[in-house]
Amino acid sequence: MTSPIILSIDTSCDDTSAAVTQGLTVLSNIVASQVELHKQYGGVFPTVAKQAHQQNIEPTVNLALKRAHLTWEKIDAIAVTIGPGLAPALEIGINYAKNLARKFDKPIIAVNHLEGHLLSVLAQPNSLSTEARRAKEDRSSVLSLIVSGGHTQFVKVNQIGDYQILGQTIDDAAGEVLDKVGRMLNLGYPAGGIIEKFARLGDEQAFKFPLPMTTTHDFNLSFSGLKTFARNLLEKLTGQKPLTKTQIYDFCASFQTAVFKHIFYKLNKILQNDNFGEIWLGGGVSANIKLRFMIRKSTGLKLRIPHTKKLCADNAAMIGVAAYFKFLKNEFSALENLDRQPNWPLGDTQSNLFHTTSPGLI
Ligand code: KG4
Ligand code: ZN
């Protein structure tokens, strides 16, 4: 049997994305970025995001179909992110997906954005050989680390669709704190990638940052203390005179290492407590080479990462991958029940959202 072909939409934050996937294979993955629009605010401005999604959604979906060389008859289902995310942004994708489902008489699948990030490591390029595909399907007990601008979570994957959050940030997300400190340094938005670049040119030992939450016994994280420490240190340094280029590079290297050391400290704690065979890394910050290197080097476990940078950041192909597993379990949603869930946590199946039926019955 051939795998189902799914058209997916993600408008959870500031990127309008549509993709076509067949099983785990990505046939197209279009992202219309709004970064230029939000730069002036130093973060995502919800009403601006909503307006841009409204403008971008139709051309993005059309382009996704075109790049996949497919027409609507070939699409077996439509998937859409219903949360977590910005309510006004989610609304645009959900309404558009509902209209498409009605117009073309397709079943609809509701996807959790975080499950998309978690499963993004399973997305495969169209060009992969059958053997390579099979090798990728073998997996042992999995610990997932989702690190993005909105979330930082350790998740135990009991099986696909069955997740247990072992720990998560109690304040800012890792990407968020990199963006905020980047703003203090006037690096532009989003700053994670720029900090990574500058960090390569600096000395990570130049400034000493504290290691947070070493006395707590849980696996939660907290980045706000590091942010305050960074602000105070910067005030002290710039109180004397503007930072030199070398100081900026050193600051980026030291701060980035501090953020990753904190994640790494808690990761190690989890690994001492439970047995895992592999680690899956997802979310915008997973594009960071230093983070990947630190995890690979010191855990000795197999590390799976999304196969392109595009799959690390927000994109709809990862939503298509998550939807594929729901399709196999007949987890379709009734259109009238489908609504945005801005705070939908991973691991909460919200069974009332789903109305299990066969695709032809909706
Ligand atoms: O997953 P994502 O695109 O959106 C959310 O769901 O939040 O993540 C965006 C975050 C931003 O905070 C951005 O600064 C960060 O990912 N980021 C990075 C890198 N590229 C993007 N952080 C560290 N290193 C990078 N190379
Ligand atoms: Zn995301």
Tab-separated table of C-alpha atoms and ligand atoms in Angstrom:
chain	number	residue	atom	x	y	z
A	1	MET	CA	0.000	0.000	0.000
A	2	THR	CA	1.370	3.460	-0.790
A	3	SER	CA	1.548	6.005	2.028
A	4	PRO	CA	-1.115	8.713	2.225
A	5	ILE	CA	-0.394	12.123	0.756
A	6	ILE	CA	-1.105	14.959	3.185
A	7	LEU	CA	-1.234	18.704	2.663
A	8	SER	CA	-0.277	20.462	5.904
A	9	ILE	CA	-0.516	23.998	7.184
A	10	ASP	CA	1.271	25.681	10.093
A	11	THR	CA	0.537	29.281	11.118
A	12	SER	CA	1.358	28.926	14.808
A	13	CYS	CA	3.665	31.920	15.094
A	14	ASP	CA	5.311	34.191	12.537
A	15	ASP	CA	5.857	31.860	9.581
A	16	THR	CA	3.153	30.868	7.126
A	17	SER	CA	3.978	27.370	6.014
A	18	ALA	CA	2.404	24.707	3.812
A	19	ALA	CA	3.842	21.346	2.806
A	20	VAL	CA	3.005	18.159	0.989
A	21	THR	CA	4.283	14.907	2.471
A	22	GLN	CA	3.804	11.282	1.512
A	23	GLY	CA	4.278	9.193	4.638
A	24	LEU	CA	7.577	10.505	6.017
A	25	THR	CA	8.784	11.818	2.675
A	26	VAL	CA	8.742	15.558	2.116
A	27	LEU	CA	7.503	16.391	-1.389
A	28	SER	CA	7.431	20.157	-0.773
A	29	ASN	CA	7.882	22.441	2.227
A	30	ILE	CA	7.164	26.152	1.701
A	31	VAL	CA	7.814	28.762	4.384
A	32	ALA	CA	6.788	32.407	3.945
A	33	SER	CA	8.820	34.126	6.638
A	34	GLN	CA	7.588	37.267	8.390
A	35	VAL	CA	10.931	38.026	10.060
A	36	GLU	CA	11.350	41.317	8.184
A	37	LEU	CA	7.929	42.529	9.416
A	38	HIS	CA	8.616	41.727	13.081
A	39	LYS	CA	12.239	42.917	13.252
A	40	GLN	CA	11.181	46.464	14.154
A	41	TYR	CA	9.374	45.120	17.262
A	42	GLY	CA	12.243	42.836	18.336
A	43	GLY	CA	9.720	39.971	18.603
A	44	VAL	CA	6.488	38.688	17.086
A	45	PHE	CA	3.624	41.189	17.024
A	46	PRO	CA	0.385	39.105	16.960
A	47	THR	CA	-1.866	41.394	14.904
A	48	VAL	CA	0.875	41.927	12.315
A	49	ALA	CA	1.377	38.148	12.191
A	50	LYS	CA	-2.340	37.569	11.653
A	51	GLN	CA	-2.497	40.032	8.775
A	52	ALA	CA	0.571	38.564	7.084
A	53	HIS	CA	-0.785	34.993	7.461
A	54	GLN	CA	-4.000	36.151	5.822
A	55	GLN	CA	-2.068	37.494	2.843
A	56	ASN	CA	0.369	34.594	2.552
A	57	ILE	CA	-1.739	31.524	3.187
A	58	GLU	CA	-3.254	31.041	-0.255
A	59	PRO	CA	-0.078	31.525	-2.337
A	60	THR	CA	1.875	29.371	0.148
A	61	VAL	CA	-0.568	26.453	-0.112
A	62	ASN	CA	-0.730	26.762	-3.900
A	63	LEU	CA	3.050	26.780	-4.155
A	64	ALA	CA	3.332	23.702	-1.910
A	65	LEU	CA	1.034	21.769	-4.262
A	66	LYS	CA	2.840	23.065	-7.327
A	67	ARG	CA	6.302	22.124	-6.008
A	68	ALA	CA	4.997	18.633	-5.193
A	69	HIS	CA	3.654	18.428	-8.788
A	70	LEU	CA	0.251	17.421	-7.456
A	71	THR	CA	-3.367	18.470	-7.764
A	72	TRP	CA	-6.102	18.284	-5.110
A	73	GLU	CA	-7.386	14.873	-6.307
A	74	LYS	CA	-4.147	13.276	-5.115
A	75	ILE	CA	-4.363	14.690	-1.575
A	76	ASP	CA	-5.699	12.172	0.962
A	77	ALA	CA	-6.031	14.530	3.959
A	78	ILE	CA	-5.409	18.062	5.185
A	79	ALA	CA	-3.450	18.593	8.411
A	80	VAL	CA	-3.313	21.783	10.420
A	81	THR	CA	-1.588	22.999	13.572
A	82	ILE	CA	-4.214	23.906	16.171
A	83	GLY	CA	-1.774	24.733	19.012
A	84	PRO	CA	0.197	25.679	20.939
A	85	GLY	CA	0.815	29.081	19.404
A	86	LEU	CA	-0.531	32.594	18.988
A	87	ALA	CA	-4.332	32.469	18.903
A	88	PRO	CA	-4.863	34.997	16.074
A	89	ALA	CA	-2.180	33.320	13.971
A	90	LEU	CA	-3.513	29.785	14.535
A	91	GLU	CA	-6.987	30.943	13.585
A	92	ILE	CA	-5.940	31.829	10.028
A	93	GLY	CA	-4.460	28.399	9.299
A	94	ILE	CA	-7.364	26.539	10.906
A	95	ASN	CA	-10.050	28.465	9.024
A	96	TYR	CA	-8.203	28.078	5.745
A	97	ALA	CA	-7.747	24.335	6.312
A	98	LYS	CA	-11.432	23.925	7.182
A	99	ASN	CA	-12.482	25.710	3.995
A	100	LEU	CA	-10.187	23.508	1.932
A	101	ALA	CA	-11.540	20.383	3.625
A	102	ARG	CA	-15.103	21.409	2.781
A	103	LYS	CA	-14.316	22.532	-0.741
A	104	PHE	CA	-12.352	19.429	-1.755
A	105	ASP	CA	-14.138	16.979	0.548
A	106	LYS	CA	-11.024	15.881	2.451
A	107	PRO	CA	-10.661	14.629	6.030
A	108	ILE	CA	-8.842	16.929	8.430
A	109	ILE	CA	-6.183	16.097	11.021
A	110	ALA	CA	-5.439	18.386	14.005
A	111	VAL	CA	-1.759	18.475	14.962
A	112	ASN	CA	0.114	19.732	18.009
A	113	HIS	CA	2.948	22.027	16.886
A	114	LEU	CA	5.293	20.494	19.490
A	115	GLU	CA	4.630	16.991	18.219
A	116	GLY	CA	5.649	18.353	14.820
A	117	HIS	CA	8.995	19.564	16.219
A	118	LEU	CA	9.458	16.268	18.056
A	119	LEU	CA	8.857	14.156	14.939
A	120	SER	CA	10.726	16.478	12.542
A	121	VAL	CA	13.758	14.155	12.820
A	122	LEU	CA	11.769	11.470	10.992
A	123	ALA	CA	11.088	13.594	7.901
A	124	GLN	CA	12.963	12.225	4.906
A	125	PRO	CA	14.098	13.760	1.647
A	126	ASN	CA	12.464	12.543	-1.528
A	127	SER	CA	15.786	11.243	-2.806
A	128	LEU	CA	16.474	8.713	-0.007
A	129	SER	CA	17.110	5.071	-1.043
A	130	THR	CA	14.874	2.269	0.273
A	131	GLU	CA	17.721	0.848	2.408
A	132	ALA	CA	18.484	4.219	3.964
A	133	ARG	CA	14.784	4.662	4.634
A	134	ARG	CA	14.609	1.294	6.456
A	135	ALA	CA	17.730	2.048	8.490
A	136	LYS	CA	16.094	5.278	9.643
A	137	GLU	CA	13.003	3.400	10.764
A	138	ASP	CA	14.917	1.362	13.394
A	139	ARG	CA	14.751	3.134	16.696
A	140	SER	CA	15.385	2.383	20.354
A	141	SER	CA	14.054	4.138	23.481
A	142	VAL	CA	13.867	7.819	22.703
A	143	LEU	CA	14.396	11.000	24.690
A	144	SER	CA	13.358	14.080	22.749
A	145	LEU	CA	14.698	17.545	23.399
A	146	ILE	CA	12.584	20.324	21.908
A	147	VAL	CA	14.389	23.671	21.968
A	148	SER	CA	12.683	26.559	20.242
A	149	GLY	CA	11.730	30.195	20.706
A	150	GLY	CA	8.570	29.206	22.571
A	151	HIS	CA	9.473	25.939	24.311
A	152	THR	CA	12.269	23.966	25.940
A	153	GLN	CA	11.212	20.473	26.958
A	154	PHE	CA	12.595	17.030	27.655
A	155	VAL	CA	10.084	14.465	26.444
A	156	LYS	CA	10.103	10.711	26.898
A	157	VAL	CA	8.685	9.082	23.782
A	158	ASN	CA	6.911	5.949	25.038
A	159	GLN	CA	5.705	5.477	21.497
A	160	ILE	CA	4.701	7.816	18.735
A	161	GLY	CA	1.646	9.666	20.036
A	162	ASP	CA	2.395	8.749	23.671
A	163	TYR	CA	4.600	11.353	25.304
A	164	GLN	CA	5.665	12.157	28.835
A	165	ILE	CA	7.174	15.537	29.653
A	166	LEU	CA	10.096	14.901	32.011
A	167	GLY	CA	11.077	18.515	32.436
A	168	GLN	CA	10.624	21.930	30.872
A	169	THR	CA	11.493	25.563	31.321
A	170	ILE	CA	9.616	27.317	34.080
A	171	ASP	CA	10.151	30.740	32.499
A	172	ASP	CA	11.776	31.760	29.183
A	173	ALA	CA	12.521	29.248	26.430
A	174	ALA	CA	16.150	28.782	25.326
A	175	GLY	CA	15.559	30.483	21.950
A	176	GLU	CA	13.668	33.299	23.654
A	177	VAL	CA	16.535	34.038	26.053
A	178	LEU	CA	19.055	34.018	23.179
A	179	ASP	CA	16.791	36.480	21.323
A	180	LYS	CA	16.428	38.720	24.405
A	181	VAL	CA	20.154	38.862	25.136
A	182	GLY	CA	20.741	39.384	21.395
A	183	ARG	CA	18.489	42.427	21.644
A	184	MET	CA	20.539	43.773	24.581
A	185	LEU	CA	23.575	43.471	22.293
A	186	ASN	CA	21.704	45.054	19.332
A	187	LEU	CA	22.218	41.970	17.199
A	188	GLY	CA	18.802	42.038	15.489
A	189	TYR	CA	15.941	39.528	15.589
A	190	PRO	CA	15.913	36.559	15.830
A	191	ALA	CA	19.350	36.450	17.410
A	192	GLY	CA	20.013	32.725	17.994
A	193	GLY	CA	21.774	32.191	14.656
A	194	ILE	CA	23.766	35.446	14.961
A	195	ILE	CA	24.903	34.580	18.493
A	196	GLU	CA	26.044	31.188	17.181
A	197	LYS	CA	28.083	32.878	14.432
A	198	PHE	CA	29.670	35.435	16.770
A	199	ALA	CA	30.304	32.771	19.410
A	200	ARG	CA	32.614	30.955	16.984
A	201	LEU	CA	34.845	34.026	16.975
A	202	GLY	CA	34.883	34.469	20.749
A	203	ASP	CA	36.246	32.913	23.912
A	204	GLU	CA	33.583	31.051	25.914
A	205	GLN	CA	35.707	31.337	29.073
A	206	ALA	CA	35.896	35.133	28.885
A	207	PHE	CA	32.832	35.740	31.080
A	208	LYS	CA	31.690	33.465	33.885
A	209	PHE	CA	27.955	32.753	34.050
A	210	PRO	CA	26.259	30.777	36.840
A	211	LEU	CA	24.819	27.297	36.306
A	212	PRO	CA	21.109	27.548	37.245
A	213	MET	CA	18.974	25.141	39.272
A	214	THR	CA	21.658	22.775	40.471
A	215	THR	CA	20.019	22.304	43.870
A	216	THR	CA	16.591	21.246	42.563
A	217	HIS	CA	16.010	17.545	42.037
A	218	ASP	CA	13.648	17.828	39.090
A	219	PHE	CA	14.502	18.104	35.399
A	220	ASN	CA	13.027	21.555	34.880
A	221	LEU	CA	14.986	24.442	33.449
A	222	SER	CA	15.089	28.171	34.093
A	223	PHE	CA	16.780	30.730	31.869
A	224	SER	CA	15.579	33.990	33.386
A	225	GLY	CA	18.423	34.119	35.955
A	226	LEU	CA	20.967	33.852	33.143
A	227	LYS	CA	19.187	36.686	31.336
A	228	THR	CA	19.337	38.939	34.410
A	229	PHE	CA	22.971	38.029	34.973
A	230	ALA	CA	23.688	38.944	31.316
A	231	ARG	CA	21.898	42.291	31.672
A	232	ASN	CA	23.788	43.214	34.837
A	233	LEU	CA	27.110	42.187	33.356
A	234	LEU	CA	26.443	44.191	30.200
A	235	GLU	CA	25.494	47.254	32.226
A	236	LYS	CA	28.739	46.960	34.124
A	237	LEU	CA	30.780	46.560	30.933
A	238	THR	CA	29.070	49.272	28.892
A	239	GLY	CA	29.075	51.606	31.914
A	240	GLN	CA	32.787	51.911	31.269
A	241	LYS	CA	32.707	52.288	27.440
A	242	PRO	CA	30.954	50.685	24.431
A	243	LEU	CA	31.783	47.008	23.908
A	244	THR	CA	34.544	46.197	21.462
A	245	LYS	CA	33.941	43.603	18.744
A	246	THR	CA	36.058	41.110	20.674
A	247	GLN	CA	34.008	41.700	23.808
A	248	ILE	CA	30.782	41.099	21.856
A	249	TYR	CA	32.150	37.847	20.405
A	250	ASP	CA	33.338	36.748	23.859
A	251	PHE	CA	29.997	37.667	25.382
A	252	CYS	CA	28.096	35.648	22.747
A	253	ALA	CA	30.401	32.637	23.226
A	254	SER	CA	30.157	32.760	27.025
A	255	PHE	CA	26.405	33.289	27.125
A	256	GLN	CA	25.612	30.632	24.524
A	257	THR	CA	27.757	28.119	26.401
A	258	ALA	CA	25.994	29.004	29.663
A	259	VAL	CA	22.564	28.352	28.090
A	260	PHE	CA	23.674	25.036	26.631
A	261	LYS	CA	25.517	23.967	29.826
A	262	HIS	CA	22.264	24.399	31.738
A	263	ILE	CA	20.354	22.235	29.223
A	264	PHE	CA	23.175	19.783	29.240
A	265	TYR	CA	23.310	19.551	33.061
A	266	LYS	CA	19.614	18.610	33.204
A	267	LEU	CA	19.944	16.266	30.237
A	268	ASN	CA	22.688	14.360	32.039
A	269	LYS	CA	20.521	14.132	35.135
A	270	ILE	CA	17.759	12.543	33.074
A	271	LEU	CA	20.183	10.099	31.472
A	272	GLN	CA	21.451	9.044	34.906
A	273	ASN	CA	17.887	8.380	35.980
A	274	ASP	CA	16.552	6.433	32.995
A	275	ASN	CA	17.892	4.420	30.061
A	276	PHE	CA	17.626	5.879	26.608
A	277	GLY	CA	18.998	4.561	23.329
A	278	GLU	CA	18.828	7.769	21.343
A	279	ILE	CA	18.151	11.478	21.566
A	280	TRP	CA	15.968	13.393	19.108
A	281	LEU	CA	16.609	17.100	18.782
A	282	GLY	CA	14.003	19.483	17.348
A	283	GLY	CA	12.988	23.170	17.283
A	284	GLY	CA	14.723	26.308	15.981
A	285	VAL	CA	17.688	26.109	18.396
A	286	SER	CA	18.432	22.540	17.236
A	287	ALA	CA	20.053	24.132	14.154
A	288	ASN	CA	22.913	25.135	16.461
A	289	ILE	CA	26.098	23.153	15.705
A	290	LYS	CA	27.612	23.780	19.139
A	291	LEU	CA	24.539	22.351	20.895
A	292	ARG	CA	24.589	19.274	18.656
A	293	PHE	CA	28.313	18.837	19.271
A	294	MET	CA	27.957	19.118	23.064
A	295	ILE	CA	25.186	16.519	23.171
A	296	ARG	CA	26.896	14.103	20.782
A	297	LYS	CA	30.257	14.334	22.489
A	298	SER	CA	29.207	13.930	26.042
A	299	THR	CA	26.211	11.586	26.012
A	300	GLY	CA	27.700	9.044	23.602
A	301	LEU	CA	24.126	8.327	22.469
A	302	LYS	CA	22.890	8.369	18.905
A	303	LEU	CA	21.657	11.877	18.141
A	304	ARG	CA	18.984	12.347	15.499
A	305	ILE	CA	18.541	15.816	14.083
A	306	PRO	CA	16.233	17.127	11.361
A	307	HIS	CA	17.894	16.522	8.005
A	308	THR	CA	17.737	20.171	6.919
A	309	LYS	CA	17.801	23.478	8.814
A	310	LYS	CA	14.393	24.277	7.384
A	311	LEU	CA	12.984	21.330	9.333
A	312	CYS	CA	14.471	22.686	12.608
A	313	ALA	CA	12.535	25.953	12.476
A	314	ASP	CA	8.761	26.251	12.120
A	315	ASN	CA	7.578	24.468	8.985
A	316	ALA	CA	4.573	22.485	7.812
A	317	ALA	CA	6.425	19.333	6.671
A	318	MET	CA	6.929	18.352	10.330
A	319	ILE	CA	3.153	18.778	10.796
A	320	GLY	CA	2.643	16.425	7.836
A	321	VAL	CA	4.906	13.815	9.468
A	322	ALA	CA	2.933	13.995	12.745
A	323	ALA	CA	-0.326	13.850	10.767
A	324	TYR	CA	0.832	10.714	8.936
A	325	PHE	CA	0.898	8.739	12.212
A	326	LYS	CA	-2.556	10.074	13.092
A	327	PHE	CA	-3.833	9.106	9.652
A	328	LEU	CA	-2.663	5.535	10.282
A	329	LYS	CA	-4.663	5.530	13.538
A	330	ASN	CA	-7.718	7.145	11.908
A	331	GLU	CA	-7.381	10.201	14.150
A	332	PHE	CA	-9.386	12.661	12.131
A	333	SER	CA	-11.227	15.649	13.528
A	334	ALA	CA	-14.808	16.629	12.998
A	335	LEU	CA	-14.797	20.080	11.382
A	336	GLU	CA	-17.250	21.506	13.911
A	337	ASN	CA	-14.970	20.493	16.834
A	338	LEU	CA	-11.834	21.927	15.331
A	339	ASP	CA	-10.697	25.037	17.159
A	340	ARG	CA	-7.455	26.728	18.140
A	341	GLN	CA	-5.760	25.499	21.320
A	342	PRO	CA	-3.137	28.220	22.060
A	343	ASN	CA	-1.895	26.435	25.212
A	344	TRP	CA	-2.256	22.818	24.126
A	345	PRO	CA	0.459	20.891	25.980
A	346	LEU	CA	2.252	17.972	24.396
A	347	GLY	CA	1.138	14.672	25.872
A	348	ASP	CA	-2.447	15.765	26.371
A	349	THR	CA	-4.419	13.869	23.752
A	350	GLN	CA	-7.590	15.897	24.311
A	351	SER	CA	-9.633	12.945	23.177
A	352	ASN	CA	-12.757	15.059	22.803
A	353	LEU	CA	-11.065	16.867	19.931
A	354	PHE	CA	-10.829	13.715	17.942
A	355	HIS	CA	-13.587	11.908	16.370
A	356	THR	CA	-12.216	8.666	15.079
A	357	THR	CA	-13.661	7.630	11.817
A	358	SER	CA	-12.527	6.526	8.411
A	359	PRO	CA	-11.440	9.266	6.035
A	360	GLY	CA	-14.333	8.756	3.686
A	361	LEU	CA	-16.968	9.453	6.339
A	362	ILE	CA	-16.297	13.092	7.092
B	1	KG4	O1	11.232	26.585	16.263
B	1	KG4	P1	11.308	28.038	15.934
B	1	KG4	O2	11.516	28.436	14.500
B	1	KG4	O3	10.022	28.791	16.407
B	1	KG4	C1	9.351	28.472	17.581
B	1	KG4	O4	8.503	27.542	17.552
B	1	KG4	O5	9.686	29.118	18.596
B	1	KG4	O6	12.486	28.629	16.848
B	1	KG4	C2	12.892	29.953	16.741
B	1	KG4	C3	14.044	30.167	17.704
B	1	KG4	C4	14.459	31.631	17.826
B	1	KG4	O7	14.506	31.956	19.197
B	1	KG4	C5	15.845	31.667	17.204
B	1	KG4	O8	16.687	32.644	17.775
B	1	KG4	C6	16.333	30.280	17.475
B	1	KG4	O9	15.207	29.458	17.276
B	1	KG4	N1	17.429	29.859	16.565
B	1	KG4	C7	18.670	29.513	16.979
B	1	KG4	C8	19.417	29.210	15.803
B	1	KG4	N2	18.591	29.388	14.735
B	1	KG4	C9	17.373	29.783	15.218
B	1	KG4	N3	19.206	29.444	18.197
B	1	KG4	C10	20.498	29.057	18.306
B	1	KG4	N4	21.273	28.764	17.239
B	1	KG4	C11	20.778	28.829	15.990
B	1	KG4	N5	21.552	28.533	14.947
B	2	ZN	ZN	7.980	26.020	16.637
